PDB file of C-alpha atoms in Angstrom:
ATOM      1  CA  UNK A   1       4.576  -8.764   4.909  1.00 57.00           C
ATOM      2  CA  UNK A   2       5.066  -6.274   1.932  1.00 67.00           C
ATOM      3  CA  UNK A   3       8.453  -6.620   0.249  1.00 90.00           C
ATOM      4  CA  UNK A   4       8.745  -2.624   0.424  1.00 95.00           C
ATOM      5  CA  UNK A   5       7.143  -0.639   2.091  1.00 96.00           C
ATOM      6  CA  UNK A   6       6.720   3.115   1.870  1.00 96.00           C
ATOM      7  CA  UNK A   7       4.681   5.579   3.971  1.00 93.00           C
ATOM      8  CA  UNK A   8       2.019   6.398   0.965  1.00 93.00           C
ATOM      9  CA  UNK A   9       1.580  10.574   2.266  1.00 92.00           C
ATOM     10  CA  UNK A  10       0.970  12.372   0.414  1.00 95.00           C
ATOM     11  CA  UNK A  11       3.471  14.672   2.348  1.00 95.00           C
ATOM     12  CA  UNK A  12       2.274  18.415   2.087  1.00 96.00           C
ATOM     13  CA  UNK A  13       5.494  20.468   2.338  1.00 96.00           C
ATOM     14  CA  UNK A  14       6.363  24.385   1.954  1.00 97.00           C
ATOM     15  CA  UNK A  15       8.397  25.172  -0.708  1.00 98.00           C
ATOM     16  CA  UNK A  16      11.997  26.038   0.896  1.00 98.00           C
ATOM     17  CA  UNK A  17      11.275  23.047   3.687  1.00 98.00           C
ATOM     18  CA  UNK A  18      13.413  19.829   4.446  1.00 97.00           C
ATOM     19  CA  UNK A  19      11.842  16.593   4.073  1.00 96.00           C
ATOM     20  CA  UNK A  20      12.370  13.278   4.512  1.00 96.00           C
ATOM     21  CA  UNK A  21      11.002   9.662   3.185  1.00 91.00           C
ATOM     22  CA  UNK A  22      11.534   6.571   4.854  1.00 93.00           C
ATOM     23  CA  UNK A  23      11.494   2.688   3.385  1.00 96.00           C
ATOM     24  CA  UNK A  24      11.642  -0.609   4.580  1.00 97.00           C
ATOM     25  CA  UNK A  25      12.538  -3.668   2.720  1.00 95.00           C
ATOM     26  CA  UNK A  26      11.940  -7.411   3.843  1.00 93.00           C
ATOM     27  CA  UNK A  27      14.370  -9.089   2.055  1.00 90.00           C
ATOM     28  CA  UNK A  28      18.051 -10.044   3.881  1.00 89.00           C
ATOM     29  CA  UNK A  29      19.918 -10.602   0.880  1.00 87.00           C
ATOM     30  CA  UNK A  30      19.123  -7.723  -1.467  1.00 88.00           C
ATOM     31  CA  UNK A  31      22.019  -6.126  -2.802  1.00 87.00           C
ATOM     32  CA  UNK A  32      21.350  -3.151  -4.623  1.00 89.00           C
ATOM     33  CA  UNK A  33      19.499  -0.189  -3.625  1.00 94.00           C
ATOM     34  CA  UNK A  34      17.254   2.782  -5.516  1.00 95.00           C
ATOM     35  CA  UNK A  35      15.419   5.836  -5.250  1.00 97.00           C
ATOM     36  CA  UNK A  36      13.034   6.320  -8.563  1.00 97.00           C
ATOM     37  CA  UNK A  37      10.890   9.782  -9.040  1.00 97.00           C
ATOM     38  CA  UNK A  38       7.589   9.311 -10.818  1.00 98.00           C
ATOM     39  CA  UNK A  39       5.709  12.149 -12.283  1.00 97.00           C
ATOM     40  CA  UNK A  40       2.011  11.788 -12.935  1.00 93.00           C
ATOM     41  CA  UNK A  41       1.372   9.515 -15.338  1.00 89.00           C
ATOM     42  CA  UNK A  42       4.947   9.282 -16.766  1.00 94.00           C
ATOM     43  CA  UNK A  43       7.514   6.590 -16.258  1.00 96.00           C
ATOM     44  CA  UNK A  44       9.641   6.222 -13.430  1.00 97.00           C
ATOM     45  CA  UNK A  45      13.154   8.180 -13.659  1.00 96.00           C
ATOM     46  CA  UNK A  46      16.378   7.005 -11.687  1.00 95.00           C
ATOM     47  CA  UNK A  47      16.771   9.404  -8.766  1.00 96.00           C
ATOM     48  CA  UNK A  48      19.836   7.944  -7.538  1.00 95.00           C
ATOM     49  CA  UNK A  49      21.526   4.892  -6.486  1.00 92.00           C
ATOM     50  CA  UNK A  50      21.998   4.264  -2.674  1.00 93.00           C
ATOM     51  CA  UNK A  51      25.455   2.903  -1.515  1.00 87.00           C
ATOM     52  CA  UNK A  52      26.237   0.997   1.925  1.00 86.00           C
ATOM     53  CA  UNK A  53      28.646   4.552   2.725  1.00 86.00           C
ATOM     54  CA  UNK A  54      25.554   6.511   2.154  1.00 87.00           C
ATOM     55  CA  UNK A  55      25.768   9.111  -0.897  1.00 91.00           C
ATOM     56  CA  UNK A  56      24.509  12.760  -1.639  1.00 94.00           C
ATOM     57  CA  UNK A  57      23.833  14.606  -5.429  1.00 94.00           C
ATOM     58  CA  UNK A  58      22.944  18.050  -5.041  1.00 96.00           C
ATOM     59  CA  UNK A  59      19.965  18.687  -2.653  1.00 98.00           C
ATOM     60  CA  UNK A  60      19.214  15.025  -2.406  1.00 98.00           C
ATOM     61  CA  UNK A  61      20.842  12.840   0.137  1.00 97.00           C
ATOM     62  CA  UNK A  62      20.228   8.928   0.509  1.00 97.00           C
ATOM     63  CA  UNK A  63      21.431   6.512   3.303  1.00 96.00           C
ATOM     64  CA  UNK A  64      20.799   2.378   3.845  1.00 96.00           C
ATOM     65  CA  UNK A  65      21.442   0.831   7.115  1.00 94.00           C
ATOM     66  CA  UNK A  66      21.945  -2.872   6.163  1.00 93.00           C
ATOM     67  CA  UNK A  67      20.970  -4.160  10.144  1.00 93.00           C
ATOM     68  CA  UNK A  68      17.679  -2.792  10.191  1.00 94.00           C
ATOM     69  CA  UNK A  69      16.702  -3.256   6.768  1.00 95.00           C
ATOM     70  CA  UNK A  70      16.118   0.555   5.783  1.00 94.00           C
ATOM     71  CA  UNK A  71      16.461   3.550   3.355  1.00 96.00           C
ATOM     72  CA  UNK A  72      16.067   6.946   3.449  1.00 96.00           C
ATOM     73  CA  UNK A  73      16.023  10.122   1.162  1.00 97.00           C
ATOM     74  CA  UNK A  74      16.437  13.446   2.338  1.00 97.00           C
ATOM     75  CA  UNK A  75      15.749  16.510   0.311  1.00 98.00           C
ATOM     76  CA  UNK A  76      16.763  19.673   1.502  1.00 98.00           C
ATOM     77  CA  UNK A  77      15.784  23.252   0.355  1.00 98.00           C
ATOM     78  CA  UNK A  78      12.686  21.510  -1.295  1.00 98.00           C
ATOM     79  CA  UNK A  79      10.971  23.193  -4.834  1.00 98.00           C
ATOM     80  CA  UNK A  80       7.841  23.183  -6.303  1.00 98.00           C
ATOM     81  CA  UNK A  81       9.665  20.757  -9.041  1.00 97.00           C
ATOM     82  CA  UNK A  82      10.143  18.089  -6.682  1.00 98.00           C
ATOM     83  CA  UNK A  83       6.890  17.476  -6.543  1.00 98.00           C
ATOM     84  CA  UNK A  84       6.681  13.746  -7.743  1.00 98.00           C
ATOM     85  CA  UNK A  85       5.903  10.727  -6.046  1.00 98.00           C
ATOM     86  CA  UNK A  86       8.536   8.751  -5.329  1.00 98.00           C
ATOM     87  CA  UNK A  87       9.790   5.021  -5.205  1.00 97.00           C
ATOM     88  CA  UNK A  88      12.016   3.132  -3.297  1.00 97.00           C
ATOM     89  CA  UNK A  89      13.870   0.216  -5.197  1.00 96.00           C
ATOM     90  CA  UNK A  90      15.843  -3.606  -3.977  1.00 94.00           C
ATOM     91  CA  UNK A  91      17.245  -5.848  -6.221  1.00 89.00           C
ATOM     92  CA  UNK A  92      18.598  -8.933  -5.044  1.00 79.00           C
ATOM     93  CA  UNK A  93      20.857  -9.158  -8.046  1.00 67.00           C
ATOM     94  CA  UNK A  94      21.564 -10.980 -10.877  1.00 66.00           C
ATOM     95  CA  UNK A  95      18.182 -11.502 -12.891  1.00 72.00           C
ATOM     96  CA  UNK A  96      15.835 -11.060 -10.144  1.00 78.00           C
ATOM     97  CA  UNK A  97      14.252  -7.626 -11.278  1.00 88.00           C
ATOM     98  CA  UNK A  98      13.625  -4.437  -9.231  1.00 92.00           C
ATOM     99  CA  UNK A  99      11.071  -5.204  -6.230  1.00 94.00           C
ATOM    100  CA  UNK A 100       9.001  -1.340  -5.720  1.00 96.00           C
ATOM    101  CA  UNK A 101       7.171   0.235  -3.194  1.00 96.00           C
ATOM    102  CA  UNK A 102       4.398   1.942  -3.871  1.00 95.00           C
ATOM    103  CA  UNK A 103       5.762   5.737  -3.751  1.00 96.00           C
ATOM    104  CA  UNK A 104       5.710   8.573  -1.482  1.00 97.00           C
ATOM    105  CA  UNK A 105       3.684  11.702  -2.893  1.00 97.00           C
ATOM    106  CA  UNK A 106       5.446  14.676  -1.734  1.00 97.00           C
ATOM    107  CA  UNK A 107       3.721  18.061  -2.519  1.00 97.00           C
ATOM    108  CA  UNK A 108       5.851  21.358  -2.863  1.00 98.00           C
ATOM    109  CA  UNK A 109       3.293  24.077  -1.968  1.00 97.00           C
ATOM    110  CA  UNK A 110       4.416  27.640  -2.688  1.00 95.00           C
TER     111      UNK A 110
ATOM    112  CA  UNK B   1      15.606  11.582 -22.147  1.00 62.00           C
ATOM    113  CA  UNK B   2      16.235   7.652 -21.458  1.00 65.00           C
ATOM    114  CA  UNK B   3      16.611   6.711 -25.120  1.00 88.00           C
ATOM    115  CA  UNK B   4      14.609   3.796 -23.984  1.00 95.00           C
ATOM    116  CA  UNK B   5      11.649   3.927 -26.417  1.00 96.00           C
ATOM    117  CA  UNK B   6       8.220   1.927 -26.362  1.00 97.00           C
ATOM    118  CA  UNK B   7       5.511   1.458 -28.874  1.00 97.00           C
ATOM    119  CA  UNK B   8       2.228   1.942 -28.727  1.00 97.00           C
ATOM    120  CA  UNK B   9       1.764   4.661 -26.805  1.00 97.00           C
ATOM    121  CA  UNK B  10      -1.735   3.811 -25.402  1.00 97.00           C
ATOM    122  CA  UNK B  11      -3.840   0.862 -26.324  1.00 97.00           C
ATOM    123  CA  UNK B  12      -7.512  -0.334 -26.177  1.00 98.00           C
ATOM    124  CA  UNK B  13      -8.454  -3.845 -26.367  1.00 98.00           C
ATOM    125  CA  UNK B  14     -11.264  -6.507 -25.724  1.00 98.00           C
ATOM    126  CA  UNK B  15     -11.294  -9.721 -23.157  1.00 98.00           C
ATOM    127  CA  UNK B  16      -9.968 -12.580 -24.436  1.00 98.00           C
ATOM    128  CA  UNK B  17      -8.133 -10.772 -27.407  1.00 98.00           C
ATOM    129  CA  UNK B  18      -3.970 -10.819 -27.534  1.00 98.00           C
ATOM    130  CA  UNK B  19      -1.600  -7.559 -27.254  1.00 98.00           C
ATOM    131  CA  UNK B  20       2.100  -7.104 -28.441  1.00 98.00           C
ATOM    132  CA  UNK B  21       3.237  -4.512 -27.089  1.00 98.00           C
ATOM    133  CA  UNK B  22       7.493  -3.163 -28.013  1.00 98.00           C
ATOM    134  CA  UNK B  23      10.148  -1.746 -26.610  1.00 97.00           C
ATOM    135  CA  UNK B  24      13.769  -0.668 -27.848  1.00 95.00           C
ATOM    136  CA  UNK B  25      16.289  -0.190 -25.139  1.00 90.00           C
ATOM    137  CA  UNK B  26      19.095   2.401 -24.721  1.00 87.00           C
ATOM    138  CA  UNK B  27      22.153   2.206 -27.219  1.00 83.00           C
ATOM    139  CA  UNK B  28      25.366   0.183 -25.379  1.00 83.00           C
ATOM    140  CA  UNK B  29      22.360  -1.753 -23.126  1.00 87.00           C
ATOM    141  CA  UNK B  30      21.544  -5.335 -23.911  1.00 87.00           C
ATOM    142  CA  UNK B  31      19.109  -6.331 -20.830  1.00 91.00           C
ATOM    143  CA  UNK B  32      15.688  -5.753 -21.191  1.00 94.00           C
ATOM    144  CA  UNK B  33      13.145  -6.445 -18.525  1.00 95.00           C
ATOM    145  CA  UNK B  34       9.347  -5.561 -18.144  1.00 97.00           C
ATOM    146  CA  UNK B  35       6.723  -4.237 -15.499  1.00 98.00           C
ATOM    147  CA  UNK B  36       3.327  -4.078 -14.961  1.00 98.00           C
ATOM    148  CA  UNK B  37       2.028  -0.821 -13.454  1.00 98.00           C
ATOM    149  CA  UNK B  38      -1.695  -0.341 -11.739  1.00 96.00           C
ATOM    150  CA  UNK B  39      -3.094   2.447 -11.073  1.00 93.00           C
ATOM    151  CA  UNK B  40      -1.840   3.362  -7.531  1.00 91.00           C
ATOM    152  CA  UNK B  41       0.658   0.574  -6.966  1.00 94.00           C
ATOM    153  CA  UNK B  42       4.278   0.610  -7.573  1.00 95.00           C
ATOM    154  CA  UNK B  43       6.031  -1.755 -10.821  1.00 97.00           C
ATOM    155  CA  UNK B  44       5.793  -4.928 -10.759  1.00 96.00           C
ATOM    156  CA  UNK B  45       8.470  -7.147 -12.186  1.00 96.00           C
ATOM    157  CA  UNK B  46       7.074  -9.670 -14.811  1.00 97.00           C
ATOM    158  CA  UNK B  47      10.753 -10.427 -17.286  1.00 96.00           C
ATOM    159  CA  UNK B  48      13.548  -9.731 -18.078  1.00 93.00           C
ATOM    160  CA  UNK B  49      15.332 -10.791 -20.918  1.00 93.00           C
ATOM    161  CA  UNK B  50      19.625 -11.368 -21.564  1.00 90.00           C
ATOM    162  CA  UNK B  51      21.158 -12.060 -25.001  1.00 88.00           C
ATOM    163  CA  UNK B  52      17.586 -13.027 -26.730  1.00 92.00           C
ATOM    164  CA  UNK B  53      16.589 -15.447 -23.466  1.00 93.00           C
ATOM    165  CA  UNK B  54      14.522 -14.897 -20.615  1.00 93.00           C
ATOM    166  CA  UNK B  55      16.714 -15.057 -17.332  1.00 89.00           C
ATOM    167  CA  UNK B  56      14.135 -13.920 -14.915  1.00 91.00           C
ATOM    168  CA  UNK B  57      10.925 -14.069 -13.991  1.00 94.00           C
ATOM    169  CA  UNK B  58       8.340 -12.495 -11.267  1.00 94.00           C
ATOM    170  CA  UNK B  59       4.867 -13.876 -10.424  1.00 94.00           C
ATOM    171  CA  UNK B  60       3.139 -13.466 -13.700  1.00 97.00           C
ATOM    172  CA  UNK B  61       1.490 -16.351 -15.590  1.00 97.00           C
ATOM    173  CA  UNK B  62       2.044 -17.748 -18.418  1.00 97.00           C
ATOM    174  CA  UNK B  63      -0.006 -16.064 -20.665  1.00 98.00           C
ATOM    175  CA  UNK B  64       2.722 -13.455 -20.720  1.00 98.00           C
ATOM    176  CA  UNK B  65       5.486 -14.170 -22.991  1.00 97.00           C
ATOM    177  CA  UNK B  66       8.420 -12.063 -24.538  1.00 97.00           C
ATOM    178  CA  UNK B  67      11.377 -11.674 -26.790  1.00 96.00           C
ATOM    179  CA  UNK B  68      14.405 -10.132 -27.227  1.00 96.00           C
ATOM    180  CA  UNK B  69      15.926  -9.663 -30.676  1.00 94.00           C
ATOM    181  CA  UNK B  70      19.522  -9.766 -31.964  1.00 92.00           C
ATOM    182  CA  UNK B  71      19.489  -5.735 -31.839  1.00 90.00           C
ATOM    183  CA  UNK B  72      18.141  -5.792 -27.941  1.00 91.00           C
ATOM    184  CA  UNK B  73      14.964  -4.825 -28.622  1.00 94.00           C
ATOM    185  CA  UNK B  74      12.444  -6.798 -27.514  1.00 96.00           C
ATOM    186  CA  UNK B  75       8.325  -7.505 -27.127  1.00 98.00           C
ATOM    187  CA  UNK B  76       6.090  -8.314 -24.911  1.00 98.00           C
ATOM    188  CA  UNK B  77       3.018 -10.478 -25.294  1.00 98.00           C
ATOM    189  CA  UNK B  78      -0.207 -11.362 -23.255  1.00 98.00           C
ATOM    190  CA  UNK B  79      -2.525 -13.654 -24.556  1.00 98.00           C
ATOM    191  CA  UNK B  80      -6.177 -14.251 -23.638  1.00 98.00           C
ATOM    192  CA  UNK B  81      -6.279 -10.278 -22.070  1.00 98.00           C
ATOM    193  CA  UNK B  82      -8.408 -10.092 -18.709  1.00 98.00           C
ATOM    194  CA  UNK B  83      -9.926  -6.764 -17.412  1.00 98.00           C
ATOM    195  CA  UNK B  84      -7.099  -6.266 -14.522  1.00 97.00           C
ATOM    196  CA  UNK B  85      -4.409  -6.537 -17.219  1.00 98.00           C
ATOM    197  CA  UNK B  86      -5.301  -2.553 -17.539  1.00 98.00           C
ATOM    198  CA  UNK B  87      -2.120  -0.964 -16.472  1.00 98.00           C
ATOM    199  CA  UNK B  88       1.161   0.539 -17.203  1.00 98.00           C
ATOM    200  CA  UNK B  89       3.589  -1.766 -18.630  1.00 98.00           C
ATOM    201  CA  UNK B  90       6.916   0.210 -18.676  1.00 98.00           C
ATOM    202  CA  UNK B  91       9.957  -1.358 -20.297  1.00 97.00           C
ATOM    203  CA  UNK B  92      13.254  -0.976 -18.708  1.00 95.00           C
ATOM    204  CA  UNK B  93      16.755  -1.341 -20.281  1.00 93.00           C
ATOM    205  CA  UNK B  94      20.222  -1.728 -18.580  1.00 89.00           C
ATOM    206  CA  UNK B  95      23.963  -3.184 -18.779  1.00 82.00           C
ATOM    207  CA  UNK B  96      23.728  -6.680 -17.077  1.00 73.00           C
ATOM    208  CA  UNK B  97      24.103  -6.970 -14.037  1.00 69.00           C
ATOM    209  CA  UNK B  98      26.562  -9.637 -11.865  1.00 65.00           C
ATOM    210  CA  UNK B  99      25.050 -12.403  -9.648  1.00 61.00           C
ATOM    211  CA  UNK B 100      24.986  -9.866  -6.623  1.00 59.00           C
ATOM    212  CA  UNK B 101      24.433  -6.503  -8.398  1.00 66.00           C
ATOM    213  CA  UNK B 102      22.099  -4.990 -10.235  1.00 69.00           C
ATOM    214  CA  UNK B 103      23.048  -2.198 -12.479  1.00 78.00           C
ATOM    215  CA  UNK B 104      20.758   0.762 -12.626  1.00 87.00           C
ATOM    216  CA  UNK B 105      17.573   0.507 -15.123  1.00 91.00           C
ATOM    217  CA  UNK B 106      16.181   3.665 -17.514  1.00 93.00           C
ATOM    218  CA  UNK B 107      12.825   3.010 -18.163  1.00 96.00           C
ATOM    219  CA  UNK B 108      10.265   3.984 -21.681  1.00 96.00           C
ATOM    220  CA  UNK B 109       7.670   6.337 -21.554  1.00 97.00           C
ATOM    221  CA  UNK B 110       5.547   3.051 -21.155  1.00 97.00           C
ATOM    222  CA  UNK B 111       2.023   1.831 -22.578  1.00 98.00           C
ATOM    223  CA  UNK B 112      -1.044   2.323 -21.387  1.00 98.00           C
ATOM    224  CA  UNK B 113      -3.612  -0.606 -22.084  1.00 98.00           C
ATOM    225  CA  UNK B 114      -6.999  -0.424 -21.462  1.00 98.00           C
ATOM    226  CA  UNK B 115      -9.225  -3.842 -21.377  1.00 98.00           C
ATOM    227  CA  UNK B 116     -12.616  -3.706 -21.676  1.00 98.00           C
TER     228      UNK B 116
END
């Protein structure tokens, strides 16, 4: 079983639209939560952090449930600039490194 | 801009040969770890490095080494190259973290290396 795992897409989306990505992680004990946004051939950029009480920033809103092991991102009133693939993040603390899932590719089409 | 900064850019080299590749981190950050990006796949964890020693370590062998240098900066290096080390490899840089939290990361523009 992968560590994270991510619905690949891509997700073709009007511009103006809501969408939302899903992720799964396998790992009980992981503490700390992510959502990275990767352009095309550039390097991933912090998003935003994901907190047990949920949290929102802007047009972007991300929520964990703990008991089922899963995070989502929601991104209302979508642009053609969010167009991006993006990666969900775990860390199980300390020094054991961020554990990725392959990405979403989302697709703002005008 | 992450003021994480990484050096080469891009990077062509032969089987068997050896690679350094470096990376300084963002100013009031002194943990440095490193990833290993294919083409389609997400990051992959190989280091990370704490006050000039490696704390951490993801399923890479031991061909890849590293350092981290009184200033924070630090290199990676892979000896004895093989054709699937062709990837990304995208430094990160952060505060440290405690035993149960990580703090977030702000990663380079990364280097692309080519073996052939």
């Amino acid at each position: 079983r992968k560590e994270v795992e991510q619905d690949p897409g891509p997700f073709n989306v009007p511009e103006g639209a809501t969408v939302a990505f899903n992720c799964t992680y396998s790992n009980s004990a992981s503490q700390s939560f992510f959502w990275y946004r990767q352009d095309c051939r550039k390097e991933p950029k912090l998003l935003m952090s994901v907190y047990s009480s949920g949290n929102e920033d802007g047009r972007f809103t991300a929520q964990l449930n703990r008991a089922s092991q899963y995070i989502s991102l929601l991104i209302r009133d979508s642009k053609l600039s969010d167009s991006a693939t993006y990666l969900c993040v775990v860390a199980g603390g300390g020094a054991d490194g961020l554990t990725f899932g392959k990405g979403t590719h989302l697709i703002i089409q005008p | 801009e992450t003021g994480v900064t990484q050096s080469p850019t891009h990077l062509i080299k032969t089987r068997g040969q050896q690679v350094t590749l470096r990376c300084s981190s963002q100013s009031g950050h002194n943990t440095v770890s490193w990833y290993q990006q294919a083409l389609g796949q997400g990051p992959q964890f190989i280091f990370q490095y704490y006050r000039e020693e490696e704390n951490g370590r993801g399923n890479f062998p031991p061909r890849f080494s590293g350092l981290q240098f009184p200033n924070y900066s630090s290199e990676l290096n892979v000896n004895a190259l093989e054709l699937d080390d062709s990837a990304l490899y995208l430094c990160a840089s952060s505060r440290p973290g405690t035993e149960k939290m990580n703090t977030e990361a702000f990663f380079g523009q990364g280097t692309r290396l080519t073996v052939v």
